[in-house]
Short mmCIF file of C-alpha atoms and ligand atoms in Angstrom, two decimals:
data_model
loop_
_atom_site.label_atom_id
_atom_site.label_comp_id
_atom_site.label_asym_id
_atom_site.label_seq_id
_atom_site.Cartn_x
_atom_site.Cartn_y
_atom_site.Cartn_z
CA UNK D 1 32.44 76.01 29.59
CA UNK D 2 31.34 72.61 30.93
CA UNK D 3 32.53 69.33 29.50
CA UNK D 4 29.05 67.91 30.00
CA UNK D 5 25.68 69.21 31.15
CA UNK D 6 23.30 66.47 32.26
CA UNK D 7 19.59 67.31 32.11
CA UNK D 8 17.59 65.34 34.68
CA UNK D 9 18.74 63.75 37.95
CA UNK D 10 16.99 60.40 38.01
CA UNK D 11 19.02 57.15 38.12
CA UNK D 12 20.27 57.70 34.53
CA UNK D 13 21.42 61.30 35.09
CA UNK D 14 22.98 60.60 38.48
CA UNK D 15 24.89 57.58 37.19
CA UNK D 16 26.11 59.63 34.23
CA UNK D 17 27.23 62.23 36.80
CA UNK D 18 29.03 59.54 38.79
CA UNK D 19 31.00 58.33 35.76
CA UNK D 20 31.67 61.86 34.46
CA UNK D 21 32.80 62.97 37.94
CA UNK D 22 35.17 60.03 38.27
CA UNK D 23 36.63 60.93 34.85
CA UNK D 24 37.22 64.47 36.16
CA UNK D 25 34.97 66.04 33.54
CA UNK D 26 33.60 69.47 34.43
CA UNK D 27 30.02 68.38 34.97
CA UNK D 28 26.74 70.11 35.78
CA UNK D 29 23.44 68.34 36.47
CA UNK D 30 20.25 70.38 36.04
CA UNK D 31 17.10 69.01 37.68
CA UNK D 32 13.73 70.75 37.60
CA UNK D 33 12.21 69.23 40.76
CA UNK D 34 14.44 67.07 42.96
CA UNK D 35 17.05 64.35 42.55
CA UNK D 36 15.49 60.93 42.07
CA UNK D 37 12.86 61.50 39.41
CA UNK D 38 10.03 59.07 38.77
CA UNK D 39 11.43 56.45 41.11
CA UNK D 40 10.51 58.64 44.09
CA UNK D 41 6.89 57.73 43.31
CA UNK D 42 7.72 54.17 44.38
CA UNK D 43 8.22 52.95 47.93
CA UNK D 44 10.73 50.08 47.68
CA UNK D 45 12.98 48.99 44.81
CA UNK D 46 12.86 45.22 44.72
CA UNK D 47 14.78 44.53 41.53
CA UNK D 48 17.96 46.55 41.95
CA UNK D 49 20.79 44.06 42.43
CA UNK D 50 22.85 43.76 45.57
CA UNK D 51 20.26 44.29 48.30
CA UNK D 52 19.06 41.39 50.47
CA UNK D 53 16.33 43.67 51.82
CA UNK D 54 14.85 46.00 49.16
CA UNK D 55 16.01 49.59 49.75
CA UNK D 56 13.57 52.47 50.04
CA UNK D 57 13.60 54.28 46.68
CA UNK D 58 14.08 57.58 48.52
CA UNK D 59 17.18 56.29 50.36
CA UNK D 60 18.73 54.78 47.25
CA UNK D 61 18.37 58.05 45.36
CA UNK D 62 19.67 60.15 48.28
CA UNK D 63 22.76 57.92 48.41
CA UNK D 64 23.28 58.26 44.64
CA UNK D 65 23.00 62.05 44.95
CA UNK D 66 25.52 62.18 47.82
CA UNK D 67 27.93 59.92 45.93
CA UNK D 68 27.81 62.24 42.87
CA UNK D 69 28.15 65.45 44.90
CA UNK D 70 31.11 63.89 46.71
CA UNK D 71 32.93 63.82 43.37
CA UNK D 72 32.53 67.58 42.94
CA UNK D 73 29.70 67.40 40.40
CA UNK D 74 27.47 70.48 40.55
CA UNK D 75 23.71 69.86 40.86
CA UNK D 76 21.32 72.79 40.41
CA UNK D 77 17.54 72.97 40.60
CA UNK D 78 16.64 74.63 37.31
CA UNK D 79 14.26 73.71 34.50
CA UNK D 80 15.75 73.54 31.02
CA UNK D 81 13.61 75.30 28.41
CA UNK D 82 15.78 74.87 25.31
CA UNK D 83 19.10 73.85 23.78
CA UNK D 84 20.81 75.49 20.83
CA UNK D 85 24.20 75.45 19.18
CA UNK D 86 26.61 78.29 18.50
CA UNK D 87 30.29 78.41 17.54
CA UNK D 88 31.39 78.03 21.20
CA UNK D 89 29.38 74.86 21.89
CA UNK D 90 25.91 73.78 23.05
CA UNK D 91 23.95 76.46 24.91
CA UNK D 92 21.58 75.12 27.58
CA UNK D 93 18.91 77.64 28.50
CA UNK D 94 17.04 77.42 31.82
CA UNK D 95 14.53 79.71 33.53
CA UNK D 96 17.52 81.37 35.29
CA UNK D 97 20.63 81.26 33.09
CA UNK D 98 22.36 80.05 29.96
CA UNK D 99 25.34 77.70 30.14
CA UNK D 100 27.79 76.50 27.52
CA UNK D 101 28.89 72.91 27.28
CA UNK D 102 30.89 70.71 24.93
CA UNK D 103 28.33 67.91 25.32
CA UNK D 104 24.92 67.17 26.78
CA UNK D 105 23.17 64.14 28.23
CA UNK D 106 19.39 64.26 28.13
CA UNK D 107 18.01 62.07 30.92
CA UNK D 108 14.67 63.75 31.54
CA UNK D 109 12.56 60.62 32.14
CA UNK D 110 8.84 60.63 31.56
CA UNK D 111 5.54 62.05 32.81
CA UNK D 112 2.36 60.13 33.73
CA UNK D 113 -0.19 59.79 30.93
CA UNK D 114 -3.70 61.06 31.54
CA UNK D 115 -6.78 58.92 30.96
CA UNK D 116 -8.54 61.81 29.26
CA UNK D 117 -11.99 61.12 30.75
CA UNK D 118 -14.64 63.46 32.12
CA UNK D 119 -13.87 64.62 35.67
CA UNK D 120 -10.15 63.72 35.60
CA UNK D 121 -8.67 67.22 35.15
CA UNK D 122 -11.26 68.84 37.41
CA UNK D 123 -10.58 66.46 40.31
CA UNK D 124 -6.77 66.29 40.24
CA UNK D 125 -5.63 66.77 43.85
CA UNK D 126 -9.23 66.22 44.99
CA UNK D 127 -9.14 62.44 44.79
CA UNK D 128 -7.55 61.96 41.36
CA UNK D 129 -3.87 61.17 41.85
CA UNK D 130 -0.86 59.88 39.91
CA UNK D 131 1.19 59.13 43.06
CA UNK D 132 0.03 56.62 45.65
CA UNK D 133 3.29 56.93 47.56
CA UNK D 134 2.54 60.63 48.07
CA UNK D 135 -1.21 60.47 48.69
CA UNK D 136 -2.08 57.03 50.13
CA UNK D 137 -2.22 58.18 53.80
CA UNK D 138 -5.00 60.63 52.85
CA UNK D 139 -7.19 57.65 51.93
CA UNK D 140 -6.74 55.62 55.13
CA UNK D 141 -9.77 53.37 55.71
CA UNK D 142 -11.39 54.45 52.43
CA UNK D 143 -12.30 52.74 49.18
CA UNK D 144 -10.13 53.66 46.17
CA UNK D 145 -9.51 52.57 42.57
CA UNK D 146 -6.29 52.02 40.64
CA UNK D 147 -6.48 52.20 36.85
CA UNK D 148 -4.03 50.18 34.72
CA UNK D 149 -2.51 46.71 34.60
CA UNK D 150 1.26 47.38 34.34
CA UNK D 151 4.00 47.10 36.97
CA UNK D 152 3.28 50.58 38.32
CA UNK D 153 -0.49 50.05 38.74
CA UNK D 154 0.06 46.75 40.53
CA UNK D 155 2.83 48.04 42.81
CA UNK D 156 0.75 51.07 43.72
CA UNK D 157 -2.39 48.97 44.34
CA UNK D 158 -0.35 46.86 46.77
CA UNK D 159 0.91 50.00 48.49
CA UNK D 160 -2.60 51.47 48.75
CA UNK D 161 -3.90 48.21 50.23
CA UNK D 162 -1.76 48.93 53.32
CA UNK D 163 -3.86 52.03 54.03
CA UNK D 164 -7.24 51.58 52.37
CA UNK D 165 -10.26 49.46 53.20
CA UNK D 166 -10.62 48.26 49.61
CA UNK D 167 -8.77 48.80 46.32
CA UNK D 168 -10.40 48.17 42.93
CA UNK D 169 -7.81 47.37 40.27
CA UNK D 170 -9.46 48.34 37.00
CA UNK D 171 -7.85 46.91 33.87
CA UNK D 172 -9.03 47.07 30.28
CA UNK D 173 -8.15 43.41 29.62
CA UNK D 174 -8.41 40.21 31.68
CA UNK D 175 -4.63 39.63 32.00
CA UNK D 176 -2.27 41.95 33.81
CA UNK D 177 0.76 43.29 31.95
CA UNK D 178 2.75 43.40 35.23
CA UNK D 179 5.57 40.95 36.06
CA UNK D 180 4.45 37.50 37.28
CA UNK D 181 5.75 38.03 40.84
CA UNK D 182 3.63 41.19 41.15
CA UNK D 183 0.59 39.55 39.55
CA UNK D 184 0.67 36.73 42.10
CA UNK D 185 0.99 39.21 44.93
CA UNK D 186 -1.85 41.44 43.82
CA UNK D 187 -4.25 38.60 43.01
CA UNK D 188 -3.53 37.05 46.42
CA UNK D 189 -4.29 40.25 48.33
CA UNK D 190 -7.82 40.10 49.71
CA UNK D 191 -8.11 43.88 50.01
CA UNK D 192 -7.66 44.21 46.22
CA UNK D 193 -10.56 43.45 43.87
CA UNK D 194 -9.68 43.22 40.17
CA UNK D 195 -12.24 44.63 37.75
CA UNK D 196 -11.42 43.04 34.39
CA UNK D 197 -12.19 44.18 30.83
CA UNK D 198 -13.23 47.60 32.08
CA UNK D 199 -12.45 51.20 31.28
CA UNK D 200 -13.28 54.41 33.13
CA UNK D 201 -15.95 56.50 31.40
CA UNK D 202 -16.24 59.24 34.00
CA UNK D 203 -14.88 60.24 37.41
CA UNK D 204 -17.61 61.86 39.48
CA UNK D 205 -17.73 64.31 42.37
CA UNK D 206 -18.09 68.06 42.83
CA UNK D 207 -15.35 69.17 45.22
CA UNK D 208 -13.88 65.71 45.67
CA UNK D 209 -14.10 62.30 44.04
CA UNK D 210 -17.12 60.29 45.13
CA UNK D 211 -17.13 57.56 42.49
CA UNK D 212 -16.62 56.61 38.88
CA UNK D 213 -18.50 55.10 35.97
CA UNK D 214 -16.91 51.98 34.47
CA UNK D 215 -17.78 50.34 31.17
CA UNK D 216 -17.20 46.67 30.49
CA UNK D 217 -15.60 46.57 27.03
CA UNK D 218 -17.05 43.11 26.30
CA UNK D 219 -20.65 43.46 27.53
CA UNK D 220 -20.76 47.28 26.99
CA UNK D 221 -22.56 47.50 30.36
CA UNK D 222 -21.86 50.52 32.56
CA UNK D 223 -21.75 50.49 36.37
CA UNK D 224 -21.18 53.06 39.10
CA UNK D 225 -18.51 52.36 41.69
CA UNK D 226 -18.28 54.33 44.89
CA UNK D 227 -14.73 55.41 45.80
CA UNK D 228 -12.88 58.39 47.29
CA UNK D 229 -9.71 58.14 45.22
CA UNK D 230 -8.78 57.26 41.65
CA UNK D 231 -5.09 56.51 41.07
CA UNK D 232 -4.20 56.52 37.39
CA UNK D 233 -1.27 54.43 36.03
CA UNK D 234 -1.85 53.98 32.31
CA UNK D 235 1.75 54.40 31.24
CA UNK D 236 4.16 57.27 30.87
CA UNK D 237 5.16 59.64 28.08
CA UNK D 238 8.78 60.82 27.59
CA UNK D 239 9.30 64.39 28.86
CA UNK D 240 10.94 65.43 25.60
CA UNK D 241 8.51 68.16 24.53
CA UNK D 242 11.02 70.97 25.23
CA UNK D 243 13.46 69.54 22.67
CA UNK D 244 11.30 70.57 19.69
CA UNK D 245 13.23 69.40 16.58
CA UNK D 246 16.66 69.24 18.22
CA UNK D 247 17.15 65.45 17.99
CA UNK D 248 15.40 62.58 16.25
CA UNK D 249 12.46 61.12 18.20
CA UNK D 250 10.23 58.12 17.53
CA UNK D 251 6.47 58.49 17.06
CA UNK D 252 5.94 58.45 20.87
CA UNK D 253 8.54 61.13 21.56
CA UNK D 254 11.33 58.78 22.74
CA UNK D 255 14.84 59.88 21.74
CA UNK D 256 16.60 57.67 19.18
CA UNK D 257 20.20 56.81 20.05
CA UNK D 258 22.90 54.38 18.99
CA UNK D 259 24.64 51.90 21.30
CA UNK D 260 26.77 54.75 22.69
CA UNK D 261 23.61 56.70 23.68
CA UNK D 262 24.58 59.22 20.97
CA UNK D 263 21.63 60.96 19.25
CA UNK D 264 21.68 62.10 15.63
CA UNK D 265 23.32 65.39 16.81
CA UNK D 266 27.05 65.24 17.57
CA UNK D 267 27.70 65.92 21.26
CA UNK D 268 24.11 65.23 22.37
CA UNK D 269 23.50 61.97 24.16
CA UNK D 270 20.39 60.53 25.85
CA UNK D 271 19.94 58.08 28.72
CA UNK D 272 17.12 56.43 30.67
CA UNK D 273 13.37 56.30 30.15
CA UNK D 274 13.26 59.19 27.67
CA UNK D 275 15.22 57.05 25.19
CA UNK D 276 13.73 54.48 22.82
CA UNK D 277 14.55 51.12 24.43
CA UNK D 278 13.03 47.82 25.38
CA UNK D 279 13.30 47.77 29.20
CA UNK D 280 12.72 50.74 31.48
CA UNK D 281 14.05 49.95 34.98
CA UNK D 282 16.38 51.65 37.46
CA UNK D 283 19.14 49.24 36.54
CA UNK D 284 18.83 49.91 32.78
CA UNK D 285 18.67 53.67 33.41
CA UNK D 286 21.92 53.42 35.39
CA UNK D 287 23.47 51.39 32.59
CA UNK D 288 22.48 54.03 30.01
CA UNK D 289 23.94 56.80 32.16
CA UNK D 290 27.26 54.97 32.58
CA UNK D 291 27.49 54.26 28.84
CA UNK D 292 26.66 57.86 27.88
CA UNK D 293 29.32 59.30 30.20
CA UNK D 294 31.89 56.78 29.00
CA UNK D 295 31.19 57.59 25.34
CA UNK D 296 31.25 61.33 26.04
CA UNK D 297 34.77 60.95 27.34
CA UNK D 298 35.76 59.42 23.99
CA UNK D 299 33.83 62.12 22.15
CA UNK D 300 35.67 64.89 24.04
CA UNK D 301 39.01 63.22 23.31
CA UNK D 302 38.09 63.20 19.60
CA UNK D 303 37.43 66.98 19.78
CA UNK D 304 40.93 67.53 21.09
P1 NAP J 401 2.96 50.24 31.20
O1 NAP J 401 3.81 49.05 31.44
O2 NAP J 401 2.96 50.89 29.85
O3 NAP J 401 1.46 49.82 31.56
C1 NAP J 401 0.38 50.69 31.33
C2 NAP J 401 -0.90 49.96 31.68
O4 NAP J 401 -1.99 50.86 31.47
C3 NAP J 401 -1.16 48.75 30.80
O5 NAP J 401 -1.70 47.71 31.57
C4 NAP J 401 -2.17 49.27 29.78
O6 NAP J 401 -3.06 48.29 29.33
C5 NAP J 401 -2.92 50.29 30.58
N1 NAP J 401 -3.44 51.38 29.75
C6 NAP J 401 -2.78 52.13 28.85
N2 NAP J 401 -3.59 53.08 28.32
C7 NAP J 401 -4.80 52.90 28.90
C8 NAP J 401 -6.04 53.56 28.79
N3 NAP J 401 -6.22 54.60 27.97
N4 NAP J 401 -7.08 53.12 29.54
C9 NAP J 401 -6.91 52.07 30.39
N5 NAP J 401 -5.75 51.41 30.55
C10 NAP J 401 -4.71 51.82 29.81
O7 NAP J 401 3.27 51.45 32.23
P2 NAP J 401 3.84 51.42 33.73
O8 NAP J 401 3.19 50.38 34.54
O9 NAP J 401 3.79 52.84 34.19
O10 NAP J 401 5.37 51.01 33.53
C11 NAP J 401 6.24 51.82 32.73
C12 NAP J 401 7.61 51.14 32.61
O11 NAP J 401 8.25 51.14 33.89
C13 NAP J 401 7.48 49.66 32.20
O12 NAP J 401 8.57 49.37 31.36
C14 NAP J 401 7.59 48.92 33.51
O13 NAP J 401 8.09 47.60 33.36
C15 NAP J 401 8.56 49.81 34.29
N6 NAP J 401 8.33 49.66 35.74
C16 NAP J 401 9.02 48.69 36.39
C17 NAP J 401 8.83 48.48 37.73
C18 NAP J 401 9.59 47.40 38.43
O14 NAP J 401 10.43 46.77 37.81
N7 NAP J 401 9.36 47.14 39.69
C19 NAP J 401 7.92 49.26 38.45
C20 NAP J 401 7.21 50.23 37.75
C21 NAP J 401 7.41 50.41 36.40
P3 NAP J 401 -2.57 47.07 28.36
O15 NAP J 401 -1.84 46.12 29.24
O16 NAP J 401 -3.85 46.54 27.82
O17 NAP J 401 -1.73 47.72 27.29
#
């Protein structure tokens, strides 16, 4: 019997593990891929406080993982497929085993959204990518496109510009959603060409991407652009599909919680990007994780 099982080892889950470990709760973290989560798709973290030089995302997450393991928290690589309740507690089912816990923190983050255009599915891994940090070196000296106007699209366009000859930044409006500091940086980079008011109609290529068709949403004109890679950053969807009807979600699938990160089910808490909230950053994920673990301690005391 665990005191708490934490599902997902991104910044929210690892911080929850840190606080639970320090409170000497019997804690297990289950992670389907590897510790770090979505943030591993980024190169540097520039807005995490306390660093004069921005740390590499990979290093920051490795340090968080080591810190948590150092407190005796167990971390296993298993994918959770379901959660149910019986008289002994909450049963967490993975592809390998079932475990019983008095409480659960769901910190599963989110998955990239697809554009849903012709050629996208067919050419994934053949020029269509959702991770510039992973794939940029494959496009050295080539022409690529980034789709989206948020923080992620802009950060990834800047990263790609270090490798590629030219980066088109295709956005459906004429103002970027990204933070001002990133906007200034991207618009001042002469390797990056913004393509405003435009959406992708089709990604072309047989065995690999060779271009795309863009449509200007104002003039309705279509044009072909030659490129070898299309990097898609049109937002993220919470990875809460496996929860079915377990806890209350909003219309986008984000988990609803109160200020204590408690869901509508007693003993089930949520933290990080999978939760309905206003700001999704590493620092707010860490804050959620700390709050959830703190409130779980109170919850466990109330059970006794
Ligand atoms: P996001 O902020 O939701 O931005 C998605 C972008 O894609 C928007 O520009 C949106 O256009 C565009 N878009 C959405 N659907 C589209 C479609 N079907 N076709 C074309 N364009 C489409 O997503 P994100 O950039 O992945 O960021 C997610 C969260 O993580 C945000 O809260 C962000 O602040 C945070 N984040 C922070 C940092 C950082 O602090 N350094 C880095 C990365 C991410 P519109 O603008 O017209 O809606």
